[in-house]
Amino acid sequence: MNKNLKRIASVIMTVAMVSTAMIGCGNSTSQASGGAASGKTKLTLWHIQTSTAADAIKASVKRFMEKNPQYEVEVVDQVNDSYKQKLAMAMSSNQTPDVFIQWGGSGLIDYVNSNKIADLTDLMKKDNYKDKFIDAGINQCSYNGKIYAVPVENVSVAGFFYNKDVFEEYGIQEPKTISELEAACDKLKANGVTPFALANATKWTGSMYYMYLATRFGGLNAFADAASGKGKFENPAFEFAGNKIQDWVKKGYFIDGFNGMDDDSGQARQALYKGDAAMDLMGSWFTGTVLGENPDFMSKLGFFQFPALDGSKEDQSLCAGTVGDNLYSISETCKDKEGAFKLIQSLLDDQALQDRKKLGKIIPLKDFKPDDALTQKILDTVNKAKGVQLWYDQYLPAEVAEVHKSTCQEIFGLTKTPQDADKELQSAMDAYKAKNK
Amino acid sequence: MQSQTNSLAKRRAASTRNAAIIFLVPAFLFLIIYIAYPIVYSFNLSCYNWNGFASNKVFVGFNNWKELIGDDVFRKAFLNNVIIMVLSIIVQLPIGIALATFLDFGGKKLNVFKVIWFIPMLMSSVAIGYLFKYALDASSGIVTGISKAFGGHSIDLLGNPKTALLTITVAICWQFIPFYMVYFLAAYSSIPSDLYEAAIIDGAKKSQYFWKIALPLMKPAIKSAIVLSMVGSLKYFDLIYVMTGGGPGTASELMATYMYKNAFLSQRMGYGSAIASGMFILITIISLITIKALNRKED
């Protein structure tokens, strides 16, 4: 009898253990299918905004749910760093969030070819909604003539942010040409100030210098041709960029130990705030970061476009960056695409526009008017530009982009010659092309 | 009479076996789902080109494996792993034993040190990584600060390809020495105290007790510690990922960070799986050889 009791107990224990495992599995599937029991349509939204910008999204979503009580929206704040991997994981298991952000470029092409992203062309054309956005923004959301996203967040172009106090102290004007920039750097160096703050363990930060120098030398075509296979990365434009960077590194223009520093944890910004370094080449989200992190510094913050290359025949107004930054898309598996589209639109309702303007964002709308002079200056730079070079690491296919970032870091570290780096990048591109014919 | 006890024993054995099976099934299921299946699946994936989310995978046979064999970065990553492994074993274990011996001989009055020295083990790897990263920051870190105080230049340890790996190894040792300290403390406590008393009564000095009695008795513990440290070093990931991400360039690349980069950043899930499977094979072979070698010496 006693033995039987024990046996029964052991069976119960086992069932309990196994079933907890089952409950674990059950939960994750029910999350994916949405809480249909409550009678509401559930939508999930993934974004990567932080602090006040994330609050703005939350507020928009709250207004959306009040106006459309049939929806229940789950907002998930993701971290920039691991976002792409998480999204890929969700896509591979068909649990793609209904609304998610992406950056266009090769990522968008991959999502379209894998049939994971919804075609929004008809929804965008309804009531001429797409005409509200500036054309470059819509271009970035499009592939093969179809629109797959809404450029909600920000016009982000890279440019030099600088500490006005430092420039004033040494009587330096905003440089218009690269030779003026170098003269300014030498002057700063002579006075014990490091010209450029850079945290290049992050890699895409150094890529901005490379990208701008190559664009100033070879225009948009040098890169577009190399990426499409019409041209090559072993090209004077990229060699110029690499040589210039190494020249600047040797002259000590960058802060000490930049290749070991991390931009996400603000190691470069610290140097700029303290006045140890004078300039930081960064995307225009920089104003938002400073606003959130060190608002007192805003009054000292200046901006100028990456200077022109003396004597170059190429267009020197070009910007590097993205028009829209985070593009909001809808998953192919979303059950209520119209509802999801309405949700995206709610992120740009009148109240949201006010909220976002306060955060220093430049929303890619044709009639957008910023409140402060700094943002206006960035917007003017974009409006003057004849074209925008999309970030190399978004434009290139992921595996080639990784090679670019790594070789570019080695150019900065003086452990690879520009020629070898370009050769390596070209062979990565060739290998990718050979595989994906 | 004889047959009855026999059958009783048999019944008892059978019921123990049944109970054992029932109790082992859940653990076994977990092992299959979370260990065995992923291993088999990554071997399978290593024969495909796949970006990680597309519904179609392209079968490419052994192409990924051929690429892996000729891959200089993977070879370098493996060598880096071996460097970390050797340094970990020759630094962490002796210091771990030394600290454990100190605590064991010192008795209760040294409990404060036991707690303090154990603290690094309680911190998450990511926190340790950031801690060291800030401490070693070339413009405002501690090392640079000390150097500047003596009129020197700023010192860049993590951004310099020659020093990055060694610097991280120091951080790894800092993190894991407490583990081996506790491990060897446990080994000490398993040595019967009468052995210690007998040795002292026979006139042995403490150093003689350590070299002639304690150390030989801890041999099995040291052997498992070597294997543990070895396997841990070969699949190491977290501090490297946080502190340098394998950079600058590929200076501190490890097999695991290289796998992560390929599978998730370059979106080459197939090649990443080939690296993971290659790691699995390499680590298994090295572990088996080491265990064999260590056991042979005993005979």
XYZ file of C-alpha atoms in Angstrom:
736
model
C 0.000 0.000 0.000
C 2.729 2.328 1.052
C 4.658 1.457 -2.068
C 1.638 2.181 -4.244
C 1.284 5.585 -2.646
C 4.889 6.353 -3.471
C 4.394 5.227 -7.011
C 1.314 7.408 -7.422
C 3.189 10.332 -5.918
C 6.060 9.854 -8.336
C 3.699 9.747 -11.302
C 1.992 12.929 -10.127
C 5.340 14.634 -9.690
C 6.409 13.634 -13.173
C 3.186 14.821 -14.736
C 3.576 18.092 -12.893
C 7.119 18.552 -14.153
C 6.298 17.676 -17.729
C 3.175 19.792 -17.817
C 4.987 22.882 -16.549
C 7.257 22.416 -19.528
C 4.186 22.207 -21.749
C 2.726 25.359 -20.213
C 5.966 27.047 -21.080
C 5.548 26.108 -24.709
C 1.843 26.876 -24.745
C 2.348 30.432 -23.620
C 4.604 31.394 -26.431
C 2.256 30.133 -29.121
C -0.796 31.862 -27.661
C 1.130 35.111 -27.578
C 1.802 34.859 -31.245
C -1.764 34.159 -32.276
C -3.042 37.150 -30.336
C -5.585 37.420 -27.538
C -8.663 36.718 -29.568
C -10.557 35.799 -26.407
C -10.963 39.410 -25.342
C -12.771 40.147 -28.624
C -10.159 42.722 -29.570
C -7.702 42.528 -32.417
C -4.240 42.470 -31.004
C -1.410 44.283 -32.762
C 2.228 44.228 -31.739
C 4.616 47.073 -32.514
C 8.408 46.870 -32.250
C 10.458 50.034 -32.191
C 13.935 51.033 -31.002
C 13.328 54.547 -29.693
C 14.578 55.330 -26.199
C 13.587 57.577 -23.282
C 11.357 60.515 -24.290
C 11.022 59.375 -27.902
C 9.698 56.039 -26.648
C 7.216 57.923 -24.459
C 5.977 59.792 -27.527
C 5.249 56.478 -29.240
C 3.471 55.183 -26.160
C 1.313 58.321 -26.061
C 0.443 57.992 -29.773
C -0.524 54.370 -29.302
C -2.675 55.245 -26.309
C -4.567 57.823 -28.384
C -4.936 55.244 -31.147
C -6.501 52.716 -28.774
C -8.880 55.307 -27.338
C -10.092 56.231 -30.809
C -10.169 52.618 -32.010
C -11.270 50.518 -29.049
C -11.444 47.380 -31.205
C -7.643 47.192 -31.120
C -5.285 46.241 -28.367
C -1.709 47.269 -29.123
C 1.336 45.820 -27.453
C 4.347 48.123 -27.771
C 7.732 46.458 -27.369
C 10.800 48.669 -26.856
C 13.739 46.920 -28.482
C 17.424 47.666 -28.157
C 19.103 48.968 -31.304
C 22.120 46.671 -31.019
C 20.404 43.315 -31.157
C 17.271 44.419 -33.005
C 18.108 43.011 -36.440
C 18.904 39.594 -35.007
C 15.695 39.525 -32.980
C 13.650 40.520 -35.989
C 15.280 37.811 -38.121
C 14.547 35.276 -35.408
C 10.899 36.355 -35.207
C 10.583 36.204 -38.994
C 12.071 32.735 -39.255
C 9.529 31.360 -36.785
C 6.663 33.305 -38.405
C 6.106 35.418 -35.327
C 6.939 38.706 -37.003
C 5.425 41.626 -35.082
C 2.534 43.261 -36.960
C 4.322 46.615 -37.120
C 8.111 46.779 -37.025
C 10.881 49.115 -38.053
C 13.627 48.568 -40.601
C 16.162 50.767 -42.333
C 15.609 50.131 -46.053
C 18.571 49.206 -48.220
C 19.641 45.578 -48.444
C 17.559 44.611 -45.401
C 14.356 45.725 -47.106
C 15.297 43.816 -50.270
C 15.878 40.663 -48.187
C 12.538 40.994 -46.419
C 10.716 41.539 -49.722
C 12.404 38.578 -51.405
C 11.648 36.374 -48.409
C 8.002 37.490 -48.537
C 7.985 38.743 -44.944
C 6.918 42.347 -45.459
C 3.579 43.723 -46.678
C 3.207 45.855 -49.805
C 1.754 49.187 -48.649
C 1.521 50.878 -52.059
C -2.296 50.973 -52.166
C -2.637 52.113 -48.562
C -0.030 54.830 -49.104
C -1.767 56.080 -52.264
C -5.178 56.269 -50.571
C -6.078 59.950 -49.938
C -2.654 60.844 -51.424
C -1.089 60.046 -48.048
C 2.289 59.413 -49.616
C 2.437 62.928 -51.084
C 2.808 64.362 -47.593
C 6.321 62.902 -47.384
C 9.417 64.212 -49.116
C 10.331 62.155 -52.162
C 13.701 60.964 -50.897
C 11.903 59.455 -47.909
C 9.411 57.554 -50.061
C 12.281 56.404 -52.291
C 13.982 54.861 -49.335
C 10.806 52.946 -48.435
C 10.431 51.603 -51.960
C 11.812 48.669 -53.873
C 10.942 47.707 -57.454
C 8.385 50.512 -57.631
C 6.392 49.370 -54.611
C 6.204 51.090 -51.229
C 6.865 48.897 -48.210
C 7.157 51.348 -45.326
C 6.341 54.763 -43.893
C 9.275 57.088 -43.090
C 8.098 58.096 -39.628
C 11.068 58.869 -37.439
C 13.702 61.258 -38.556
C 15.799 62.710 -41.322
C 19.257 61.673 -40.180
C 22.244 62.899 -42.079
C 25.752 62.853 -40.775
C 27.645 66.077 -40.233
C 30.129 67.569 -37.837
C 28.742 68.508 -34.439
C 31.138 70.761 -32.610
C 31.695 72.536 -29.345
C 31.124 76.228 -30.105
C 33.103 77.364 -27.055
C 36.203 75.555 -28.258
C 35.907 76.963 -31.784
C 35.433 80.462 -30.376
C 38.357 80.188 -27.978
C 40.800 79.471 -30.775
C 39.126 81.707 -33.344
C 38.076 78.910 -35.671
C 35.317 79.380 -38.277
C 33.154 76.533 -39.546
C 35.372 75.049 -42.293
C 33.917 74.989 -45.804
C 36.592 72.861 -47.449
C 38.677 69.901 -46.373
C 41.865 72.004 -46.433
C 40.174 74.504 -44.104
C 39.156 71.609 -41.891
C 42.735 70.361 -41.763
C 43.998 73.848 -40.936
C 41.469 74.013 -38.086
C 42.583 70.588 -36.867
C 46.239 71.637 -36.845
C 45.374 74.751 -34.888
C 43.414 72.708 -32.325
C 46.211 70.155 -32.087
C 48.741 72.929 -31.450
C 46.565 74.101 -28.558
C 46.272 70.652 -27.021
C 42.695 69.941 -28.111
C 41.993 66.752 -30.035
C 40.074 67.650 -33.206
C 37.812 64.606 -33.599
C 35.917 62.636 -30.956
C 35.403 59.122 -32.270
C 34.380 55.849 -30.628
C 35.150 53.256 -33.244
C 34.719 49.918 -31.485
C 31.203 50.490 -32.801
C 32.640 50.536 -36.360
C 29.820 52.367 -38.189
C 31.091 55.551 -36.566
C 34.394 55.399 -38.455
C 32.546 54.301 -41.578
C 30.962 57.786 -41.688
C 34.363 59.403 -42.313
C 35.172 56.849 -45.005
C 31.755 57.255 -46.597
C 31.911 61.057 -46.736
C 35.466 61.188 -48.062
C 34.670 58.637 -50.775
C 31.491 60.521 -51.690
C 33.311 63.861 -51.842
C 35.891 62.308 -54.190
C 33.710 60.061 -56.330
C 30.110 61.266 -55.905
C 27.202 58.852 -55.501
C 28.217 56.758 -58.483
C 31.532 55.419 -57.237
C 29.731 53.533 -54.491
C 26.524 52.722 -56.360
C 28.556 51.177 -59.200
C 30.764 49.181 -56.852
C 27.713 47.863 -55.012
C 25.846 46.931 -58.191
C 28.874 45.241 -59.755
C 29.256 47.822 -62.545
C 32.346 49.192 -60.844
C 34.782 48.081 -58.186
C 35.774 49.009 -54.661
C 39.371 49.060 -55.862
C 38.789 52.554 -57.119
C 40.505 55.934 -56.565
C 37.567 57.239 -54.501
C 37.894 54.568 -51.829
C 41.661 54.675 -51.918
C 41.503 58.438 -51.379
C 39.162 57.953 -48.410
C 41.412 55.316 -46.838
C 44.601 57.322 -47.351
C 43.052 60.498 -45.983
C 41.867 58.686 -42.871
C 45.281 57.139 -42.241
C 46.880 60.526 -42.789
C 44.576 62.043 -40.156
C 45.182 59.169 -37.737
C 48.943 59.625 -38.078
C 48.583 63.352 -37.428
C 46.726 62.542 -34.207
C 43.417 64.129 -35.204
C 41.372 61.457 -33.402
C 41.114 60.946 -29.637
C 43.430 58.372 -28.078
C 42.256 54.800 -28.128
C 39.262 55.459 -30.383
C 39.265 51.928 -31.816
C 38.600 50.477 -28.358
C 35.798 52.868 -27.439
C 32.110 52.287 -27.702
C 29.742 54.916 -29.048
C 26.628 53.417 -27.470
C 28.039 54.019 -24.005
C 28.944 57.604 -24.902
C 32.728 57.409 -24.684
C 33.188 59.851 -27.582
C 30.495 62.297 -26.449
C 32.171 62.605 -23.052
C 35.272 64.006 -24.758
C 33.175 66.535 -26.680
C 31.252 67.650 -23.563
C 34.439 68.121 -21.596
C 36.074 70.112 -24.389
C 38.878 67.548 -24.756
C 37.779 67.077 -28.346
C 36.229 69.673 -30.618
C 34.153 67.834 -33.220
C 32.147 64.641 -33.607
C 31.037 63.382 -37.022
C 27.641 61.900 -36.224
C 24.101 61.444 -37.513
C 21.655 64.229 -36.763
C 19.965 62.115 -34.079
C 22.877 63.508 -32.085
C 20.794 66.543 -31.059
C 18.182 64.203 -29.563
C 20.869 62.268 -27.705
C 22.395 65.443 -26.258
C 18.945 66.771 -25.349
C 18.251 63.641 -23.341
C 21.716 63.177 -21.864
C 23.211 66.626 -21.329
C 20.618 69.354 -22.098
C 22.906 72.119 -20.768
C 25.303 71.409 -23.617
C 22.697 72.244 -26.276
C 23.600 75.944 -26.173
C 27.221 75.111 -27.029
C 26.383 72.650 -29.796
C 27.053 73.671 -33.384
C 26.674 71.846 -36.694
C 28.327 72.074 -40.098
C 28.134 69.947 -43.204
C 31.096 67.694 -44.040
C 33.399 70.125 -45.910
C 33.879 70.101 -49.670
C 36.882 68.559 -51.362
C 38.995 71.268 -52.926
C 39.002 71.159 -56.706
C 36.693 68.168 -57.072
C 34.311 68.035 -60.021
C 31.773 65.937 -58.152
C 28.728 67.423 -56.445
C 29.885 68.581 -53.005
C 26.396 69.148 -51.595
C 25.751 65.432 -51.145
C 24.818 64.176 -47.677
C 25.384 60.779 -46.148
C 22.554 59.424 -44.086
C 18.976 58.313 -44.272
C 15.696 60.077 -44.949
C 13.307 58.613 -42.408
C 15.809 56.629 -40.349
C 13.454 54.029 -38.874
C 10.948 53.007 -41.528
C 7.759 51.501 -40.134
C 6.569 48.427 -41.974
C 3.812 45.860 -41.656
C 4.392 42.153 -41.564
C 3.019 39.955 -44.354
C 1.487 37.740 -41.648
C -0.425 40.616 -40.040
C -4.150 39.767 -40.004
C -5.437 43.347 -40.079
C -3.118 45.339 -42.327
C -5.478 48.328 -42.556
C -5.632 48.568 -38.782
C -1.867 48.291 -38.559
C -1.499 51.044 -41.156
C -3.837 53.267 -39.130
C -1.614 52.562 -36.145
C 1.448 53.760 -38.059
C -0.445 56.878 -39.159
C -1.305 57.601 -35.551
C 2.435 57.898 -34.855
C 2.332 61.036 -37.017
C -0.929 62.632 -35.826
C -0.856 66.331 -34.911
C -0.066 65.767 -31.247
C 2.716 63.293 -32.149
C 4.226 65.844 -34.554
C 4.391 68.384 -31.743
C 5.954 65.825 -29.379
C 8.547 64.772 -31.905
C 9.468 68.299 -32.889
C 10.320 68.993 -29.246
C 12.737 66.054 -29.342
C 14.739 67.684 -32.098
C 13.496 65.289 -34.777
C 13.206 66.222 -38.424
C 10.199 64.369 -39.705
C 10.436 63.780 -43.471
C 7.228 65.685 -44.262
C 7.160 68.271 -47.019
C 5.668 70.981 -44.787
C 7.815 70.325 -41.729
C 9.037 73.438 -39.885
C 11.501 73.006 -37.019
C 11.444 75.301 -33.957
C 15.140 75.796 -33.307
C 18.008 77.159 -35.368
C 20.227 74.083 -35.098
C 17.581 71.750 -36.476
C 16.758 74.308 -39.167
C 20.414 74.304 -40.195
C 20.479 70.525 -40.504
C 17.251 70.624 -42.516
C 18.702 73.294 -44.826
C 21.737 71.106 -45.414
C 19.469 68.240 -46.427
C 17.298 70.438 -48.632
C 20.356 71.815 -50.403
C 21.746 68.334 -51.037
C 21.249 66.997 -54.562
C 21.193 63.473 -53.165
C 21.615 61.396 -50.048
C 24.120 58.565 -49.816
C 22.423 55.871 -47.678
C 24.712 54.505 -44.928
C 27.049 51.936 -46.504
C 26.231 49.352 -43.843
C 22.507 49.614 -44.595
C 22.961 49.748 -48.359
C 25.293 46.752 -48.672
C 24.125 43.173 -48.132
C 24.670 42.219 -44.471
C 27.703 39.985 -45.015
C 29.488 42.531 -47.218
C 28.573 45.314 -44.786
C 30.294 43.394 -41.986
C 33.461 43.142 -44.083
C 33.296 46.860 -44.850
C 32.937 47.776 -41.176
C 35.760 45.492 -40.124
C 38.222 46.567 -42.857
C 37.347 50.214 -42.261
C 38.186 49.778 -38.581
C 41.534 48.300 -39.593
C 42.230 51.258 -41.863
C 41.701 53.477 -38.813
C 43.917 51.180 -36.745
C 46.664 51.387 -39.421
C 46.752 47.577 -39.465
C 45.594 47.391 -43.092
C 46.525 49.510 -46.072
C 43.592 51.115 -47.908
C 44.503 49.051 -50.990
C 44.309 45.745 -49.087
C 41.077 46.816 -47.416
C 39.453 47.695 -50.750
C 40.642 44.420 -52.230
C 39.131 42.467 -49.356
C 35.855 44.345 -49.666
C 35.770 43.702 -53.413
C 36.343 39.974 -52.977
C 33.570 39.833 -50.342
C 31.264 41.556 -52.823
C 32.309 39.144 -55.593
C 31.717 36.150 -53.324
C 28.272 37.465 -52.417
C 27.384 38.077 -56.078
C 28.578 34.601 -57.056
C 26.371 32.971 -54.442
C 23.259 34.998 -55.158
C 23.102 34.849 -58.919
C 12.921 -19.918 0.310
C 15.848 -19.184 -1.942
C 13.681 -18.499 -4.961
C 11.382 -16.218 -2.985
C 14.134 -13.797 -1.849
C 15.494 -13.880 -5.353
C 12.224 -12.766 -6.866
C 11.795 -10.135 -4.147
C 15.193 -8.711 -5.014
C 14.243 -8.794 -8.666
C 10.990 -6.993 -8.019
C 12.795 -4.411 -5.990
C 15.339 -3.881 -8.755
C 12.578 -3.603 -11.335
C 10.667 -1.023 -9.352
C 13.845 1.012 -8.790
C 14.461 0.891 -12.503
C 10.936 2.052 -13.293
C 11.179 4.871 -10.819
C 14.538 5.857 -12.268
C 13.120 5.916 -15.769
C 10.152 8.024 -14.719
C 12.384 10.497 -12.931
C 14.886 10.689 -15.742
C 12.401 11.161 -18.571
C 11.768 14.895 -17.990
C 15.474 15.713 -17.775
C 16.100 13.531 -20.777
C 13.390 15.309 -22.771
C 14.911 18.673 -21.932
C 18.338 17.419 -22.998
C 16.971 16.187 -26.303
C 15.026 19.355 -27.062
C 17.621 21.880 -25.943
C 20.957 20.098 -26.474
C 20.779 17.129 -28.833
C 18.303 18.524 -31.342
C 20.065 21.897 -31.801
C 23.408 20.152 -32.337
C 21.986 17.875 -35.014
C 20.080 20.805 -36.510
C 23.173 23.003 -36.789
C 25.049 20.198 -38.530
C 22.115 20.024 -40.910
C 22.005 23.816 -41.383
C 25.723 23.907 -42.133
C 24.959 22.361 -45.513
C 22.693 25.226 -46.565
C 22.955 28.857 -47.560
C 20.312 30.634 -45.518
C 19.908 34.232 -44.347
C 18.138 33.264 -41.139
C 14.552 34.116 -42.003
C 13.744 33.341 -45.642
C 11.506 30.326 -46.088
C 13.784 28.786 -48.704
C 17.187 27.418 -47.814
C 19.571 26.590 -50.630
C 21.352 23.255 -50.281
C 25.064 23.687 -50.968
C 26.511 20.403 -49.727
C 29.877 20.778 -48.065
C 30.683 24.233 -49.499
C 30.480 25.911 -46.088
C 32.820 23.307 -44.638
C 35.306 23.776 -47.445
C 35.202 27.523 -46.848
C 35.678 26.967 -43.111
C 38.806 24.876 -43.619
C 40.369 27.596 -45.771
C 39.183 30.472 -43.561
C 42.116 32.446 -42.101
C 39.915 34.317 -39.657
C 38.556 31.081 -38.204
C 42.088 29.739 -37.835
C 43.136 32.920 -36.093
C 40.064 32.761 -33.854
C 40.935 29.187 -32.910
C 44.506 30.214 -32.055
C 43.149 33.059 -29.928
C 40.973 30.522 -28.118
C 44.017 28.349 -27.505
C 45.950 31.351 -26.125
C 43.110 32.143 -23.729
C 42.878 28.469 -22.764
C 46.572 28.119 -21.941
C 46.724 31.414 -20.073
C 43.553 30.597 -18.149
C 44.915 27.261 -16.996
C 48.358 28.504 -16.000
C 47.065 31.662 -14.320
C 43.662 30.871 -12.881
C 44.262 27.445 -11.350
C 47.491 28.174 -9.411
C 46.119 31.448 -8.051
C 42.830 29.711 -7.233
C 44.727 27.013 -5.317
C 46.900 29.608 -3.573
C 43.902 31.608 -2.399
C 42.060 28.471 -1.295
C 45.131 27.297 0.641
C 45.460 30.679 2.306
C 41.809 30.614 3.355
C 41.928 26.982 4.449
C 45.039 27.436 6.618
C 43.814 30.738 7.995
C 40.560 29.364 9.331
C 37.511 31.372 10.340
C 39.233 34.700 10.896
C 39.803 35.016 7.143
C 36.121 34.671 6.240
C 36.072 38.363 5.280
C 38.500 37.634 2.449
C 36.424 34.688 1.361
C 33.466 36.996 0.834
C 35.443 39.821 -0.784
C 37.296 37.567 -3.168
C 34.106 35.886 -4.216
C 32.439 39.127 -5.343
C 33.653 39.054 -9.004
C 31.921 35.706 -9.387
C 28.606 37.280 -8.389
C 28.736 39.959 -11.092
C 27.360 39.343 -14.537
C 29.902 39.098 -17.346
C 28.383 42.077 -19.118
C 28.799 44.251 -16.025
C 32.408 43.119 -15.664
C 33.007 43.853 -19.348
C 31.736 47.425 -19.040
C 33.603 47.910 -15.776
C 36.915 46.995 -17.381
C 36.105 48.903 -20.535
C 35.668 52.133 -18.585
C 38.659 51.398 -16.358
C 40.831 50.889 -19.436
C 39.380 53.813 -21.417
C 42.336 55.389 -23.190
C 41.365 58.981 -22.456
C 39.955 58.845 -18.942
C 40.568 55.324 -17.600
C 42.556 54.239 -14.566
C 45.590 52.930 -16.459
C 45.853 56.110 -18.504
C 45.326 58.161 -15.345
C 48.223 56.461 -13.584
C 50.433 56.815 -16.632
C 49.588 60.515 -16.972
C 50.207 61.116 -13.265
C 53.779 60.010 -13.869
C 54.059 62.163 -16.954
C 53.446 59.391 -19.476
C 51.185 59.164 -22.497
C 47.702 57.766 -22.584
C 47.690 54.000 -22.818
C 45.306 52.274 -25.177
C 45.057 48.601 -24.310
C 41.751 47.575 -25.896
C 42.118 49.495 -29.159
C 45.592 48.140 -29.844
C 45.579 44.855 -31.785
C 48.734 43.687 -29.996
C 47.360 44.042 -26.478
C 43.589 43.636 -26.837
C 43.476 39.871 -26.353
C 45.894 39.807 -23.416
C 44.028 42.633 -21.721
C 40.768 40.760 -21.964
C 42.476 37.630 -20.648
C 43.346 39.593 -17.509
C 39.679 40.469 -17.086
C 38.688 36.844 -17.663
C 41.151 35.714 -14.984
C 39.800 38.325 -12.585
C 36.332 36.957 -13.199
C 37.095 33.256 -12.843
C 39.800 33.015 -10.173
C 37.097 33.244 -7.447
C 35.341 30.285 -9.001
C 38.467 28.136 -8.770
C 39.100 29.457 -5.270
C 35.721 28.181 -4.090
C 36.188 25.017 -6.090
C 39.486 24.203 -4.377
C 38.129 25.244 -0.997
C 35.524 22.535 -1.490
C 38.296 20.147 -2.475
C 40.137 21.021 0.736
C 37.090 20.369 2.861
C 36.804 16.893 1.348
C 40.248 15.995 2.762
C 39.583 14.302 6.157
C 40.811 16.497 9.003
C 42.452 13.523 10.759
C 44.974 13.428 7.906
C 45.953 16.983 8.685
C 46.126 16.272 12.433
C 48.142 13.090 11.880
C 50.623 14.927 9.670
C 51.075 17.734 12.179
C 51.486 15.263 15.078
C 54.122 13.456 13.018
C 55.969 16.753 12.823
C 55.136 17.852 9.277
C 55.356 21.540 8.501
C 52.430 23.244 6.837
C 54.346 23.470 3.566
C 55.096 19.740 3.722
C 51.432 19.035 4.397
C 50.495 21.126 1.351
C 52.976 19.614 -1.116
C 53.019 16.006 0.106
C 49.449 15.453 1.285
C 46.912 18.074 0.237
C 48.041 18.608 -3.348
C 48.226 14.875 -4.256
C 44.813 14.339 -2.675
C 43.356 17.174 -4.737
C 44.692 15.734 -7.988
C 41.288 14.568 -9.242
C 39.829 17.988 -8.478
C 42.673 19.704 -10.345
C 42.124 17.428 -13.327
C 38.447 18.292 -13.563
C 39.317 21.951 -13.100
C 41.669 21.766 -16.080
C 38.975 20.213 -18.245
C 36.394 22.754 -17.037
C 38.702 25.682 -17.714
C 39.638 24.275 -21.089
C 36.119 23.766 -22.360
C 35.088 27.133 -20.930
C 37.944 28.913 -22.715
C 37.309 27.222 -26.027
C 33.693 28.318 -26.162
C 34.272 31.690 -24.503
C 32.120 34.571 -25.697
C 30.733 37.203 -23.333
C 33.621 39.413 -22.161
C 35.127 39.546 -25.639
C 31.785 40.465 -27.135
C 31.237 43.272 -24.632
C 34.779 44.650 -24.504
C 36.010 44.582 -28.105
C 33.457 42.680 -30.175
C 36.397 40.657 -31.516
C 38.196 43.780 -32.727
C 40.126 45.821 -33.563
C 39.821 44.111 -36.913
C 40.058 40.468 -35.974
C 42.693 40.894 -33.242
C 40.617 39.402 -30.440
C 38.211 37.323 -32.519
C 37.201 34.023 -30.924
C 35.433 31.105 -32.552
C 32.199 31.949 -30.736
C 32.243 35.664 -31.616
C 33.067 34.789 -35.214
C 30.156 32.369 -35.270
C 27.835 35.021 -33.844
C 28.962 37.584 -36.407
C 28.439 35.255 -39.321
C 25.148 33.774 -38.214
C 23.445 36.901 -36.932
C 25.200 40.016 -38.238
C 26.264 38.840 -41.694
C 23.051 36.813 -41.877
C 24.931 33.736 -43.034
C 23.135 31.242 -40.845
C 24.529 28.303 -42.816
C 28.145 29.335 -42.470
C 27.576 30.299 -38.846
C 26.222 26.793 -38.243
C 29.285 25.318 -39.928
C 31.478 27.311 -37.517
C 29.383 26.161 -34.557
C 29.622 22.546 -35.688
C 33.344 22.925 -36.307
C 33.717 24.288 -32.773
C 31.725 21.342 -31.430
C 34.028 18.874 -33.180
C 37.224 20.680 -32.149
C 36.203 21.059 -28.511
C 35.084 17.435 -28.285
C 38.333 16.140 -29.746
C 40.514 18.343 -27.526
C 38.534 17.452 -24.411
C 38.692 13.723 -25.136
C 42.445 13.852 -25.716
C 42.997 15.832 -22.534
C 40.843 13.558 -20.407
C 42.644 10.516 -21.819
C 46.054 12.061 -21.217
C 45.209 13.108 -17.683
C 43.863 9.683 -16.776
C 46.788 7.800 -18.253
C 49.262 9.520 -15.961
C 47.346 8.200 -12.984
C 48.072 4.548 -13.775
